[in-house]
Amino acid sequence: MTRTRKIVAWSCASFALLIAVAVLVLVFFDWNRIKPPLNAKVSEELHRPFAINGNLAVVWAREPDEGGWRAWVPWPHVIAEDLTLGNPDWSKNPQMVTLKKVELRISPLALLVQRVVIPRIDLTEPSAQLQRLSDGRANWTFKFDPKDPNAEPSNWVVDIGAIGFDKGHVTLYDQTLKTQLDVIIDPLGKPIPFGEIVGDADAKKALEKGSAPQDYAFGLKVKGQYHGQKLDGSGKIGGLLALQDAAKPFPLQAQVNIGDTRIALAGTLTDPMNLGALDLRLKLAGSSLGNLYPLTGVTLPDSPAYSTDGHLIAKLHEPNGASFRYENFNGKIGNSDIHGNLAYVASQPRPKLSGALVSNQLLMTDLAPLIGADSNAKQKARGGDSKQPATKVLPVEEFRTERWRVMDADVEFTGKRIEHSADLPFTDLYTHLVLNDGELSLEPLRFGVAGGKLDAQIRLNGRITPMEGRAKLTARNFKLKQLFPTFEPMKTSFGELNGDADISGRGNSVAALLGTSNGDLKMLINDGAISRGLMEIAGLNVGNYVVGRLFGDKEVKINCAAADFGIKTGLATTRLFVFDTENAIIYIEGTANMATEQLDLTINPESKGFRLFSLRSPLYVNGPFIKPNAGVKAIPLALRGAGMVALGVVAGPAAGLLALVAPSGGEPNECAPLLQQMKEGKAPKTVKG
């Protein structure tokens, strides 16, 4: 053998020997010797006490998933037992995380190209106590020393594929959210297929998106408080969090009760380390939609008891903010059905809710909570703060305007059919709601009523205190025979009701807004009929008395009824209020005080024809809205109508009301000549008995 060959042979042998020695050292090395410096280094980096208190070992084994010659390269399997991670010094609890055991595998070949590849980490009996104080300090936020700006960035890359775990325990104490939760995770014993929980159709859709969700492997139990409300629930989750493959779905299923809100969900979470996206079937139910605000931060109106079932898709890392879509949901609000699509984007400067809702059959009573007009019992059931006094008619429950600036909204609502009522003959509803930086508008708010339309434009400015509000209303072509379908004399009438109103006020409730209001109210009715029976149908006991005193028990034809009220600081005063009937003209004068809810009206009849009118004195209606009084004044009748016209008092209002005159089914409108005479300063043609 030549000298050169001997040198090469000895070199190869020495290298092989060194490798063998290195392997033997690695195999038989007592890794517990490096625990003190390892614990110290990790504690220094995290500024928290960290310790591997139990055994630390490395077992070398071939990786079965590797192919070819790589399958013969042994991988180090690291096993560490009894690990603890402490809390920051401000916490009263010493430990944040404890683990009975951690196991992981490292690819040795990847180390040659400065990559730490860990396909999977398995955690045994993890336990975590998470805590956040009212000042925002949280124990899951770590403090790292600032890096030298001139230092070269590290070329090493850490790549973790997945995290597996078994039974665990997590507690959360969050003062900022007023939340305390206790979560226990236990193996199910036997995995449950994803499709068995969500249904075959949803399982197929998940598979079509490119990756099959894993089976449910663990059960969850949670109890405590969330935003100060009692919480308890249970659910199921998968057993492996896929970190490397962000598209691999992680299964979720839960039923949770928070206060009076019930939540049921089933579906998947993708990119769990970053809370990337949710794809869930979501069911919600509770006593009022308004009660979802403290749970979700989404401003919704007060409502009767509700339930919905739909599909929630969330993308939590969109450039414009996390987005949530509640798609194709169906449900009920009170006794009304509800369907639609809603989208919520956590954008700046405020989140925004948008979408379209439809109700195929809407009950008017289910809209009452929107303005606090439901009963005290129903208010209590939905958690309303204020209670309607027994002596008040106008709703006193205040709008929650402090929530209006939290988010914006742009939502359309259509009520295709409103359940008919003899008292409220509404047929349909459409509105476009826009909420922008605390200002709420309903433009238009449109009702179909008795063959006609009620159009409203409502604006409420919640940016100021007390709130400012304005409402413009236009009522056109309300058919009298549809307004009073059970009143026989009206069934052949061509008469209509038309009206206008423009009212503004300040206050945080309907009662406060109207109690401070200013504006005008005008109304015109032609070709109708009136009787005590009609008053009974309308539920107007005082009207029943007044009509009985004027006309007795018989039905009387109304040629025209015209009303014009001026409103100032909540006091509505008659400028013109007159009924022209077949045998008398009835003048009404007085006020309706919406601040005190008091009526003070005087009713003066003037007889037509040659017979004496039976009533010798005017009538009065006064007292509270909820139960007014009626009677006969102790003064004789006088010349009122002619005097008013002579003074020109009613000429202006009469001219304004002429704009509401419309043809009635091709018939002449009998209000026109009456108002024209008043406009010209002439008394309506009557003959005193």
XYZ file of C-alpha atoms in Angstrom, residues 323-583:
261
model
C -65.103 39.993 8.109
C -68.082 37.891 9.157
C -70.919 36.748 6.894
C -74.091 35.189 8.293
C -75.544 33.671 5.144
C -78.951 32.321 4.185
C -80.233 32.306 7.724
C -83.817 31.575 8.682
C -85.543 32.202 11.948
C -88.269 33.868 13.952
C -88.544 37.124 15.871
C -91.564 36.882 18.104
C -94.207 35.320 15.862
C -92.738 36.777 12.656
C -90.456 34.859 10.320
C -87.071 36.320 9.314
C -84.654 35.433 6.509
C -81.626 37.037 4.952
C -77.905 37.688 4.732
C -75.789 39.937 6.931
C -72.149 40.970 6.695
C -70.043 42.559 9.440
C -66.607 44.042 8.745
C -64.353 45.237 11.577
C -63.242 48.223 9.511
C -61.959 51.641 10.548
C -62.969 54.107 11.868
C -65.945 51.925 12.851
C -67.142 48.414 12.063
C -70.038 48.178 9.637
C -73.053 45.876 9.429
C -74.787 45.514 6.065
C -77.288 43.207 4.438
C -80.882 42.549 3.508
C -83.642 40.988 5.624
C -87.053 39.693 4.606
C -90.117 38.655 6.576
C -92.818 36.826 4.651
C -95.363 37.258 7.443
C -94.803 40.063 9.914
C -96.821 40.810 13.033
C -97.010 44.489 13.975
C -96.762 43.593 17.662
C -93.265 42.231 17.016
C -92.139 45.742 16.011
C -93.305 47.295 19.290
C -90.021 46.727 21.200
C -88.166 48.870 18.630
C -89.671 51.963 20.262
C -90.378 50.512 23.713
C -94.098 50.172 22.976
C -94.454 46.597 24.234
C -95.987 45.780 27.590
C -94.084 45.891 30.866
C -94.204 42.105 31.070
C -92.650 41.772 27.616
C -90.078 44.475 28.408
C -89.064 42.544 31.499
C -88.786 39.308 29.485
C -86.333 40.905 27.046
C -84.367 42.684 29.772
C -85.653 46.212 29.173
C -84.335 48.807 31.637
C -87.345 51.104 31.914
C -90.903 50.188 32.779
C -93.867 51.932 31.197
C -95.850 53.842 33.855
C -99.453 52.731 34.120
C -100.588 56.341 33.636
C -98.657 56.922 30.368
C -99.495 56.074 26.736
C -96.351 57.300 24.955
C -93.375 54.888 25.342
C -90.820 56.107 27.898
C -88.151 53.422 27.356
C -84.996 55.183 26.195
C -83.085 54.414 23.011
C -79.574 53.109 23.683
C -77.875 55.863 21.712
C -74.511 55.188 23.385
C -74.323 52.076 21.211
C -75.040 53.897 17.954
C -71.506 55.293 17.605
C -69.877 51.909 18.118
C -70.612 50.784 14.554
C -72.227 51.813 11.264
C -74.972 49.961 9.420
C -76.670 49.794 6.033
C -79.530 47.285 6.103
C -82.703 46.883 4.060
C -85.789 45.243 5.537
C -88.869 44.050 3.685
C -92.037 42.799 5.337
C -93.866 41.175 2.440
C -97.094 40.604 4.303
C -98.249 42.084 7.562
C -100.852 40.062 9.368
C -104.134 41.946 9.090
C -105.772 43.477 12.128
C -109.073 45.280 12.373
C -107.310 48.002 14.382
C -104.163 48.249 12.221
C -104.862 47.356 8.577
C -101.195 47.423 7.484
C -100.341 45.196 4.533
C -96.578 45.449 3.900
C -93.417 47.260 4.966
C -90.116 48.352 3.479
C -87.334 50.393 5.052
C -83.708 51.245 4.420
C -81.838 51.726 7.683
C -78.552 53.622 7.700
C -76.508 54.198 10.861
C -73.527 56.502 10.440
C -71.439 57.692 13.389
C -74.414 57.782 15.750
C -76.972 59.194 13.311
C -79.795 56.809 12.434
C -82.035 57.271 9.425
C -84.968 55.299 8.076
C -85.385 56.639 4.564
C -87.804 55.535 3.427
C -89.951 53.852 6.027
C -92.904 52.751 3.907
C -96.074 50.943 4.939
C -98.924 49.745 2.802
C -102.074 50.731 4.678
C -105.691 50.109 3.651
C -104.997 50.285 -0.071
C -102.780 53.356 0.297
C -99.239 54.217 1.368
C -97.702 55.701 4.483
C -94.281 57.106 3.608
C -91.971 58.359 6.325
C -88.475 59.766 6.518
C -87.104 59.504 10.035
C -83.771 60.817 11.284
C -82.467 60.411 14.819
C -79.202 62.072 15.790
C -77.695 60.083 18.652
C -74.432 62.023 18.536
C -75.853 64.663 20.855
C -77.555 64.432 24.239
C -80.487 64.532 24.395
C -81.032 62.993 20.981
C -82.526 65.069 18.173
C -85.217 63.538 15.986
C -87.275 64.520 12.981
C -90.066 62.664 11.211
C -91.796 63.549 7.962
C -94.880 61.472 7.198
C -97.143 61.383 4.172
C -100.359 59.345 4.212
C -102.079 58.942 0.876
C -105.176 57.142 -0.373
C -106.110 55.200 2.754
C -109.414 53.643 1.733
C -112.003 54.093 4.466
C -113.761 50.834 3.619
C -110.436 49.027 4.243
C -109.631 51.047 7.341
C -112.904 49.870 8.894
C -113.668 46.567 7.135
C -116.199 45.421 9.743
C -118.248 48.647 9.671
C -121.088 47.966 7.208
C -121.911 51.589 6.181
C -118.291 52.133 5.077
C -118.178 49.146 2.707
C -119.691 51.140 -0.173
C -117.706 54.307 0.547
C -115.277 55.768 -1.958
C -113.818 57.915 0.794
C -110.147 58.252 1.580
C -107.866 59.530 4.303
C -104.879 61.699 3.407
C -102.473 63.420 5.744
C -99.096 65.064 6.276
C -96.928 65.537 9.338
C -93.558 67.168 9.933
C -92.413 66.926 13.540
C -89.068 67.419 15.267
C -88.066 67.123 18.897
C -85.327 66.310 21.403
C -85.207 63.415 23.828
C -84.059 59.820 24.160
C -87.513 58.200 24.063
C -90.676 58.499 22.002
C -92.358 60.252 24.933
C -89.494 62.750 25.301
C -89.282 63.418 21.550
C -93.007 64.135 21.252
C -93.074 66.008 24.565
C -90.618 68.581 23.156
C -91.783 68.469 19.550
C -92.483 71.284 17.121
C -94.183 70.987 13.761
C -97.443 70.477 11.927
C -100.039 67.747 11.544
C -102.723 67.782 8.834
C -105.400 65.240 7.970
C -108.349 65.065 5.607
C -111.177 62.482 5.361
C -113.980 62.583 2.814
C -117.087 60.516 2.135
C -117.293 58.457 5.283
C -119.735 57.535 7.992
C -119.768 57.663 11.753
C -121.765 56.107 14.579
C -121.437 54.825 18.092
C -120.843 51.404 16.560
C -117.800 52.708 14.707
C -116.391 54.163 17.925
C -116.841 50.800 19.594
C -114.968 49.099 16.737
C -112.132 51.608 17.138
C -112.127 51.106 20.908
C -112.761 54.809 21.573
C -115.024 54.931 24.596
C -114.936 58.713 24.845
C -115.680 58.976 21.120
C -118.583 56.615 21.652
C -119.997 59.002 24.254
C -119.468 62.105 22.111
C -121.010 60.588 18.973
C -123.930 59.314 21.015
C -124.596 62.787 22.403
C -124.384 64.350 18.945
C -126.195 61.832 16.776
C -127.782 59.282 19.056
C -127.530 55.656 17.933
C -127.923 56.181 14.217
C -125.247 56.226 11.560
C -124.404 59.608 10.056
C -122.689 60.359 6.760
C -119.476 62.424 6.931
C -118.979 64.683 3.950
C -115.589 65.851 5.154
C -113.388 65.807 8.238
C -110.445 68.220 8.230
C -107.803 68.713 10.910
C -104.791 71.012 11.134
C -102.694 71.096 14.299
C -99.755 73.341 15.055
C -97.290 71.819 17.525
C -94.964 73.831 19.753
C -92.862 72.371 22.587
C -95.114 69.339 22.716
C -98.409 71.233 22.750
C -100.613 70.457 19.731
C -103.174 73.225 19.182
C -106.083 73.107 16.740
C -105.822 75.579 13.910
C -108.745 73.917 12.193
C -110.639 70.798 13.250
C -114.037 70.367 11.645
C -116.485 67.568 10.716
C -119.045 68.302 8.024
C -121.827 65.708 8.368
C -125.206 65.368 6.663
C -127.031 67.159 9.468
